[in-house]
GROMACS .gro file of C-alpha atoms in nm:
model
  333
    1MET     CA    1   0.000   0.000   0.000
    2THR     CA    2   0.108   0.356  -0.070
    3ILE     CA    3   0.137   0.666   0.152
    4SER     CA    4  -0.159   0.899   0.206
    5LEU     CA    5  -0.072   1.268   0.250
    6LEU     CA    6  -0.320   1.460   0.466
    7TYR     CA    7  -0.446   1.820   0.469
    8GLY     CA    8  -0.197   1.969   0.219
    9CYS     CA    9   0.167   2.071   0.242
   10CYS     CA   10   0.238   2.211   0.588
   11GLN     CA   11   0.575   2.372   0.514
   12ILE     CA   12   0.825   2.433   0.238
   13GLU     CA   13   1.144   2.403   0.439
   14THR     CA   14   1.473   2.570   0.348
   15SER     CA   15   1.827   2.606   0.476
   16ALA     CA   16   1.983   2.953   0.465
   17ARG     CA   17   2.300   3.124   0.586
   18ASP     CA   18   2.131   3.446   0.700
   19LEU     CA   19   1.776   3.409   0.831
   20ALA     CA   20   1.739   3.781   0.898
   21ALA     CA   21   1.833   3.867   0.539
   22VAL     CA   22   1.595   3.607   0.395
   23ARG     CA   23   1.317   3.735   0.620
   24ARG     CA   24   1.374   4.095   0.505
   25PHE     CA   25   1.366   3.999   0.137
   26MET     CA   26   1.056   3.783   0.163
   27ILE     CA   27   0.865   4.041   0.367
   28ASP     CA   28   0.984   4.361   0.198
   29VAL     CA   29   0.987   4.235  -0.162
   30LEU     CA   30   0.748   3.939  -0.180
   31GLY     CA   31   0.502   4.062   0.082
   32ALA     CA   32   0.536   3.761   0.312
   33VAL     CA   33   0.398   3.784   0.666
   34PRO     CA   34   0.520   3.611   0.985
   35ALA     CA   35   0.307   3.308   1.074
   36GLU     CA   36   0.302   3.021   1.324
   37GLN     CA   37   0.528   3.227   1.549
   38GLU     CA   38   0.476   3.028   1.869
   39LEU     CA   39   0.563   2.706   1.687
   40ALA     CA   40   0.871   2.868   1.533
   41ARG     CA   41   0.989   2.986   1.877
   42GLN     CA   42   0.944   2.640   2.023
   43ILE     CA   43   1.138   2.476   1.740
   44ALA     CA   44   1.422   2.728   1.779
   45ALA     CA   45   1.436   2.656   2.153
   46LEU     CA   46   1.500   2.285   2.091
   47ILE     CA   47   1.863   2.362   2.002
   48PRO     CA   48   2.069   2.517   2.285
   49GLY     CA   49   2.261   2.837   2.219
   50ASP     CA   50   2.209   3.116   1.969
   51GLU     CA   51   2.364   2.973   1.651
   52TYR     CA   52   2.046   2.804   1.525
   53ASP     CA   53   1.736   3.003   1.439
   54VAL     CA   54   1.416   2.939   1.246
   55ASP     CA   55   1.113   3.136   1.131
   56HIS     CA   56   0.784   3.064   0.958
   57LEU     CA   57   0.659   3.301   0.687
   58ASP     CA   58   0.334   3.289   0.494
   59CYS     CA   59   0.413   3.376   0.132
   60GLY     CA   60   0.170   3.318  -0.152
   61GLU     CA   61  -0.067   3.118   0.074
   62ALA     CA   62   0.200   2.867   0.176
   63ILE     CA   63   0.422   2.842   0.482
   64PHE     CA   64   0.799   2.867   0.433
   65GLN     CA   65   1.012   2.742   0.721
   66ILE     CA   66   1.350   2.916   0.698
   67ASN     CA   67   1.628   2.741   0.892
   68GLN     CA   68   1.961   2.899   0.981
   69PRO     CA   69   2.162   2.599   1.106
   70SER     CA   70   2.508   2.573   1.257
   71ALA     CA   71   2.787   2.320   1.218
   72SER     CA   72   2.780   2.233   1.590
   73MET     CA   73   2.406   2.177   1.631
   74GLU     CA   74   2.264   1.835   1.710
   75PHE     CA   75   1.920   1.696   1.790
   76ASN     CA   76   1.900   1.371   1.989
   77GLY     CA   77   2.261   1.308   1.892
   78GLN     CA   78   2.183   1.356   1.522
   79LYS     CA   79   2.385   1.607   1.320
   80SER     CA   80   2.198   1.879   1.136
   81ILE     CA   81   2.084   1.773   0.789
   82HIS     CA   82   2.017   2.142   0.719
   83GLN     CA   83   2.383   2.225   0.778
   84ASP     CA   84   2.483   1.932   0.560
   85TYR     CA   85   2.277   2.066   0.271
   86LEU     CA   86   2.409   2.417   0.331
   87ASP     CA   87   2.767   2.287   0.309
   88ARG     CA   88   2.702   2.078  -0.002
   89ALA     CA   89   2.458   2.288  -0.202
   90GLY     CA   90   2.441   2.629  -0.038
   91PRO     CA   91   2.104   2.779   0.051
   92SER     CA   92   1.836   2.544  -0.078
   93VAL     CA   93   1.491   2.397  -0.034
   94THR     CA   94   1.554   2.090   0.179
   95ASN     CA   95   1.214   1.925   0.221
   96LEU     CA   96   0.837   1.945   0.220
   97ASN     CA   97   0.640   1.866   0.536
   98TYR     CA   98   0.321   1.659   0.537
   99TYR     CA   99   0.097   1.475   0.777
  100VAL     CA  100   0.040   1.106   0.699
  101ASP     CA  101  -0.216   0.856   0.822
  102ASP     CA  102   0.035   0.583   0.917
  103HIS     CA  103   0.389   0.687   1.003
  104ALA     CA  104   0.518   0.331   1.054
  105HIS     CA  105   0.401   0.218   0.712
  106ALA     CA  106   0.531   0.535   0.544
  107HIS     CA  107   0.868   0.494   0.718
  108ALA     CA  108   0.902   0.131   0.614
  109LEU     CA  109   0.810   0.202   0.252
  110LEU     CA  110   1.050   0.495   0.222
  111GLN     CA  111   1.330   0.295   0.382
  112ALA     CA  112   1.265   0.004   0.147
  113MET     CA  113   1.318   0.245  -0.144
  114GLY     CA  114   1.651   0.365  -0.004
  115ALA     CA  115   1.548   0.676   0.189
  116ARG     CA  116   1.764   0.725   0.499
  117THR     CA  117   1.618   0.855   0.825
  118HIS     CA  118   1.810   1.180   0.875
  119ILE     CA  119   1.629   1.302   1.189
  120GLN     CA  120   1.359   1.161   1.411
  121GLY     CA  121   1.211   1.240   1.750
  122PRO     CA  122   0.879   1.245   1.933
  123SER     CA  123   0.605   1.417   1.735
  124ASN     CA  124   0.519   1.637   2.033
  125VAL     CA  125   0.877   1.758   2.083
  126ALA     CA  126   0.744   2.108   2.016
  127ALA     CA  127   0.466   2.149   2.272
  128ALA     CA  128   0.241   2.330   2.023
  129LEU     CA  129   0.231   2.015   1.807
  130GLY     CA  130   0.120   1.793   2.094
  131GLU     CA  131  -0.145   1.983   2.286
  132TYR     CA  132  -0.461   2.104   2.113
  133GLY     CA  133  -0.694   2.126   2.408
  134PRO     CA  134  -0.900   1.864   2.593
  135ASP     CA  135  -1.144   1.806   2.307
  136ASN     CA  136  -0.898   1.795   2.018
  137THR     CA  137  -0.579   1.626   2.141
  138ARG     CA  138  -0.500   1.275   2.024
  139ALA     CA  139  -0.330   1.075   2.297
  140GLY     CA  140   0.014   0.920   2.254
  141GLY     CA  141   0.203   1.198   2.075
  142GLY     CA  142   0.524   1.112   2.260
  143ASP     CA  143   0.512   0.761   2.119
  144ARG     CA  144   0.464   0.869   1.758
  145PRO     CA  145   0.772   1.012   1.583
  146PHE     CA  146   0.832   1.284   1.333
  147LEU     CA  147   1.058   1.156   1.055
  148PHE     CA  148   1.288   1.352   0.824
  149MET     CA  149   1.347   1.114   0.534
  150GLY     CA  150   1.624   1.138   0.273
  151SER     CA  151   1.404   1.095  -0.033
  152ARG     CA  152   1.580   1.348  -0.259
  153HIS     CA  153   1.716   1.076  -0.488
  154LEU     CA  154   1.361   0.943  -0.535
  155PHE     CA  155   1.174   1.263  -0.629
  156GLY     CA  156   1.395   1.567  -0.586
  157PHE     CA  157   1.347   1.672  -0.223
  158ASP     CA  158   1.338   1.522   0.124
  159LEU     CA  159   1.015   1.453   0.309
  160GLU     CA  160   0.931   1.530   0.671
  161ILE     CA  161   0.630   1.337   0.795
  162MET     CA  162   0.434   1.265   1.111
  163GLU     CA  163   0.088   1.161   1.217
  164PRO     CA  164  -0.131   1.442   1.350
  165ASN     CA  165  -0.168   1.481   1.726
  166PHE     CA  166  -0.500   1.660   1.681
  167LEU     CA  167  -0.833   1.494   1.614
  168HIS     CA  168  -0.976   1.763   1.386
  169VAL     CA  169  -0.754   1.985   1.170
  170SER     CA  170  -1.029   2.248   1.149
  171ARG     CA  171  -1.024   2.293   1.529
  172GLN     CA  172  -0.655   2.382   1.557
  173SER     CA  173  -0.473   2.707   1.482
  174VAL     CA  174  -0.112   2.594   1.525
  175GLN     CA  175  -0.046   2.513   1.159
  176PHE     CA  176  -0.184   2.647   0.835
  177PRO     CA  177  -0.124   2.407   0.545
  178ALA     CA  178  -0.089   2.565   0.202
  179TYR     CA  179  -0.401   2.732   0.059
  180VAL     CA  180  -0.615   2.667   0.368
  181GLN     CA  181  -0.837   2.966   0.435
  182PRO     CA  182  -0.836   3.195   0.621
  183ARG     CA  183  -0.463   3.253   0.615
  184PRO     CA  184  -0.279   3.360   0.933
  185CYS     CA  185  -0.205   3.731   0.965
  186GLY     CA  186  -0.376   3.808   0.636
  187SER     CA  187  -0.314   3.689   0.284
  188GLY     CA  188   0.061   3.648   0.294
  189GLY     CA  189   0.119   3.906   0.022
  190ALA     CA  190  -0.028   3.980  -0.317
  191LEU     CA  191   0.101   3.650  -0.456
  192THR     CA  192  -0.028   3.297  -0.488
  193LEU     CA  193   0.221   3.014  -0.499
  194LYS     CA  194   0.174   2.830  -0.826
  195ARG     CA  195   0.434   2.553  -0.827
  196LEU     CA  196   0.787   2.440  -0.742
  197ILE     CA  197   1.031   2.373  -1.027
  198VAL     CA  198   1.242   2.065  -0.953
  199THR     CA  199   1.525   1.930  -1.166
  200VAL     CA  200   1.585   1.553  -1.176
  201ASP     CA  201   1.799   1.327  -1.392
  202ASP     CA  202   1.522   1.093  -1.511
  203LEU     CA  203   1.156   1.192  -1.547
  204ALA     CA  204   1.030   0.838  -1.605
  205ARG     CA  205   1.203   0.701  -1.296
  206THR     CA  206   1.083   0.996  -1.086
  207HIS     CA  207   0.723   0.939  -1.192
  208GLY     CA  208   0.755   0.569  -1.120
  209ASN     CA  209   0.882   0.646  -0.769
  210LEU     CA  210   0.594   0.887  -0.706
  211CYS     CA  211   0.342   0.622  -0.814
  212GLN     CA  212   0.507   0.357  -0.598
  213LEU     CA  213   0.514   0.582  -0.291
  214PHE     CA  214   0.200   0.796  -0.290
  215ALA     CA  215  -0.166   0.699  -0.299
  216PRO     CA  216  -0.370   0.803  -0.605
  217GLY     CA  217  -0.571   1.038  -0.385
  218SER     CA  218  -0.250   1.216  -0.282
  219ARG     CA  219  -0.121   1.281  -0.634
  220SER     CA  220  -0.260   1.379  -0.971
  221LYS     CA  221  -0.185   1.225  -1.305
  222PRO     CA  222   0.100   1.395  -1.494
  223TYR     CA  223  -0.012   1.687  -1.710
  224ASP     CA  224   0.133   1.972  -1.918
  225ILE     CA  225   0.400   1.741  -2.059
  226ARG     CA  226   0.646   1.955  -2.258
  227ALA     CA  227   0.986   1.933  -2.427
  228GLY     CA  228   1.221   2.210  -2.539
  229THR     CA  229   1.581   2.262  -2.642
  230LEU     CA  230   1.705   2.268  -2.280
  231GLY     CA  231   1.487   2.005  -2.116
  232LYS     CA  232   1.160   1.823  -2.086
  233SER     CA  233   0.905   1.826  -1.805
  234PHE     CA  234   0.573   1.723  -1.661
  235ARG     CA  235   0.365   1.870  -1.382
  236ILE     CA  236   0.196   1.679  -1.104
  237GLY     CA  237  -0.002   1.764  -0.793
  238LEU     CA  238   0.145   1.613  -0.475
  239GLY     CA  239  -0.058   1.657  -0.159
  240GLY     CA  240  -0.203   1.982  -0.291
  241MET     CA  241   0.133   2.125  -0.405
  242GLU     CA  242   0.203   2.152  -0.778
  243ILE     CA  243   0.546   2.026  -0.879
  244GLU     CA  244   0.701   2.079  -1.222
  245TYR     CA  245   0.960   1.806  -1.273
  246CYS     CA  246   1.227   1.889  -1.530
  247GLN     CA  247   1.500   1.678  -1.688
  248PRO     CA  248   1.778   1.858  -1.877
  249THR     CA  249   1.846   1.729  -2.228
  250GLY     CA  250   2.198   1.866  -2.261
  251VAL     CA  251   2.465   2.055  -2.070
  252GLN     CA  252   2.329   2.406  -2.127
  253GLY     CA  253   2.081   2.595  -1.909
  254ASP     CA  254   1.992   2.624  -1.543
  255LEU     CA  255   1.847   2.273  -1.520
  256ALA     CA  256   2.173   2.113  -1.633
  257THR     CA  257   2.386   2.344  -1.417
  258GLN     CA  258   2.188   2.266  -1.103
  259LEU     CA  259   2.190   1.893  -1.166
  260ALA     CA  260   2.564   1.884  -1.237
  261SER     CA  261   2.654   2.103  -0.939
  262HIS     CA  262   2.419   1.984  -0.665
  263GLY     CA  263   2.206   1.699  -0.793
  264ALA     CA  264   1.828   1.684  -0.797
  265GLY     CA  265   1.645   1.962  -0.620
  266VAL     CA  266   1.415   2.263  -0.624
  267ILE     CA  267   1.556   2.544  -0.837
  268ALA     CA  268   1.268   2.793  -0.836
  269VAL     CA  269   0.937   2.883  -0.679
  270VAL     CA  270   0.673   3.015  -0.919
  271PHE     CA  271   0.420   3.269  -0.796
  272ARG     CA  272   0.126   3.424  -0.975
  273SER     CA  273   0.096   3.797  -0.924
  274GLY     CA  274  -0.159   4.059  -1.015
  275ASN     CA  275   0.111   4.327  -1.016
  276PRO     CA  276   0.456   4.176  -1.085
  277GLU     CA  277   0.604   4.517  -1.174
  278GLU     CA  278   0.559   4.636  -0.816
  279ILE     CA  279   0.750   4.335  -0.683
  280LEU     CA  280   1.024   4.376  -0.942
  281ASN     CA  281   1.061   4.744  -0.854
  282ARG     CA  282   1.093   4.662  -0.485
  283SER     CA  283   1.357   4.400  -0.563
  284SER     CA  284   1.558   4.628  -0.793
  285SER     CA  285   1.549   4.921  -0.552
  286GLN     CA  286   1.672   4.718  -0.253
  287TYR     CA  287   1.880   4.432  -0.396
  288GLU     CA  288   2.125   4.361  -0.675
  289PHE     CA  289   1.966   4.033  -0.779
  290ALA     CA  290   1.949   3.975  -1.153
  291VAL     CA  291   1.595   4.054  -1.269
  292SER     CA  292   1.485   3.956  -1.620
  293ALA     CA  293   1.186   3.889  -1.841
  294PRO     CA  294   1.325   3.594  -2.038
  295GLN     CA  295   1.188   3.525  -2.384
  296LEU     CA  296   1.242   3.152  -2.330
  297ASP     CA  297   1.169   2.953  -2.016
  298HIS     CA  298   1.388   2.698  -1.837
  299LEU     CA  299   1.301   2.435  -2.101
  300GLY     CA  300   1.397   2.665  -2.388
  301LEU     CA  301   1.033   2.718  -2.487
  302VAL     CA  302   0.842   3.039  -2.545
  303PRO     CA  303   0.623   3.081  -2.235
  304PRO     CA  304   0.247   3.127  -2.282
  305GLY     CA  305   0.265   3.471  -2.120
  306ILE     CA  306   0.512   3.717  -1.974
  307ILE     CA  307   0.730   3.576  -1.697
  308HIS     CA  308   0.977   3.754  -1.471
  309HIS     CA  309   1.275   3.595  -1.301
  310ILE     CA  310   1.450   3.711  -0.980
  311GLY     CA  311   1.785   3.539  -0.929
  312CYS     CA  312   1.779   3.528  -0.548
  313ARG     CA  313   1.872   3.163  -0.495
  314ALA     CA  314   2.204   3.242  -0.326
  315LEU     CA  315   2.007   3.415  -0.049
  316THR     CA  316   1.675   3.234  -0.021
  317GLY     CA  317   1.762   2.889  -0.158
  318PHE     CA  318   1.533   2.928  -0.460
  319ASP     CA  319   1.491   3.167  -0.751
  320VAL     CA  320   1.157   3.345  -0.782
  321VAL     CA  321   0.953   3.330  -1.102
  322LEU     CA  322   0.653   3.561  -1.137
  323GLU     CA  323   0.364   3.482  -1.370
  324SER     CA  324   0.091   3.736  -1.434
  325TRP     CA  325  -0.265   3.641  -1.346
  326ASP     CA  326  -0.462   3.525  -1.648
  327GLU     CA  327  -0.802   3.660  -1.549
  328ALA     CA  328  -0.967   3.523  -1.862
  329SER     CA  329  -0.860   3.171  -1.764
  330LEU     CA  330  -0.977   3.222  -1.408
  331ALA     CA  331  -1.319   3.323  -1.534
  332SER     CA  332  -1.351   3.017  -1.758
  333PRO     CA  333  -1.576   2.735  -1.636
   0.00000   0.00000   0.00000
């Protein structure tokens, strides 16, 4: 049996060298808002000292967990996987976080497919994730683990999973999975997260792994299958998050560069915006990131509309791609 992902993606998790700088960029330029602040404080407090820090930001109706690790940090005797990724690949998206219905089954299946357990601990290690009040707390949180699984070789990013310690997701206000309404602290900016762009070395194998791992109700069928001079791709919905998987077809372009330098991984986050010019102006006035309106996309194809690219990956761990809203499409039945 496959893994069922519940409620939507809880967090897009990253590793960064300078949390304060990432926070400033995402708030000042992208319009992100702080979210899940009590949970973020409790997670930060799990690591003694001041070298590690973490924050949660709502950006485009999704929660980004920004980690600033340190080489000396450990949890339950386990070295920091975030620092490992920072050393090997620089700032990057490390993992997506999901609730599952059966952690033991999910763990066994992922292990059987070669995913290492990088970090694990009790699922209520942060108090906010274990106590939801007398009418909504599921007993036994200390006996159920959270699991950070090394699944990057299977589908381009790691996976952090746990069973919920609440009985009803609608009766808790600790976490706000992507696109759940209402959003914490407002809308999280004038953006909506559209998809993650992930480069892999073999599209067919990646799709096979997704089918072997995740239940049909947790993933869509592949769609928008395309091929250009620089690569080929398909899109798929995974637990409510759209992923565009891309395989380079040569040695030119960002897909090939990322794969050769750091292996499979997220290279960009795509947002839809009603006013991309305002965001671009804020970026250009405050930062020296390369900003462009490329005539060809990452596959070497002419995009269906105007796209804008902000080359901020060295800071945030992902480049930002802005797509304009297509109001005609939104109005279509």
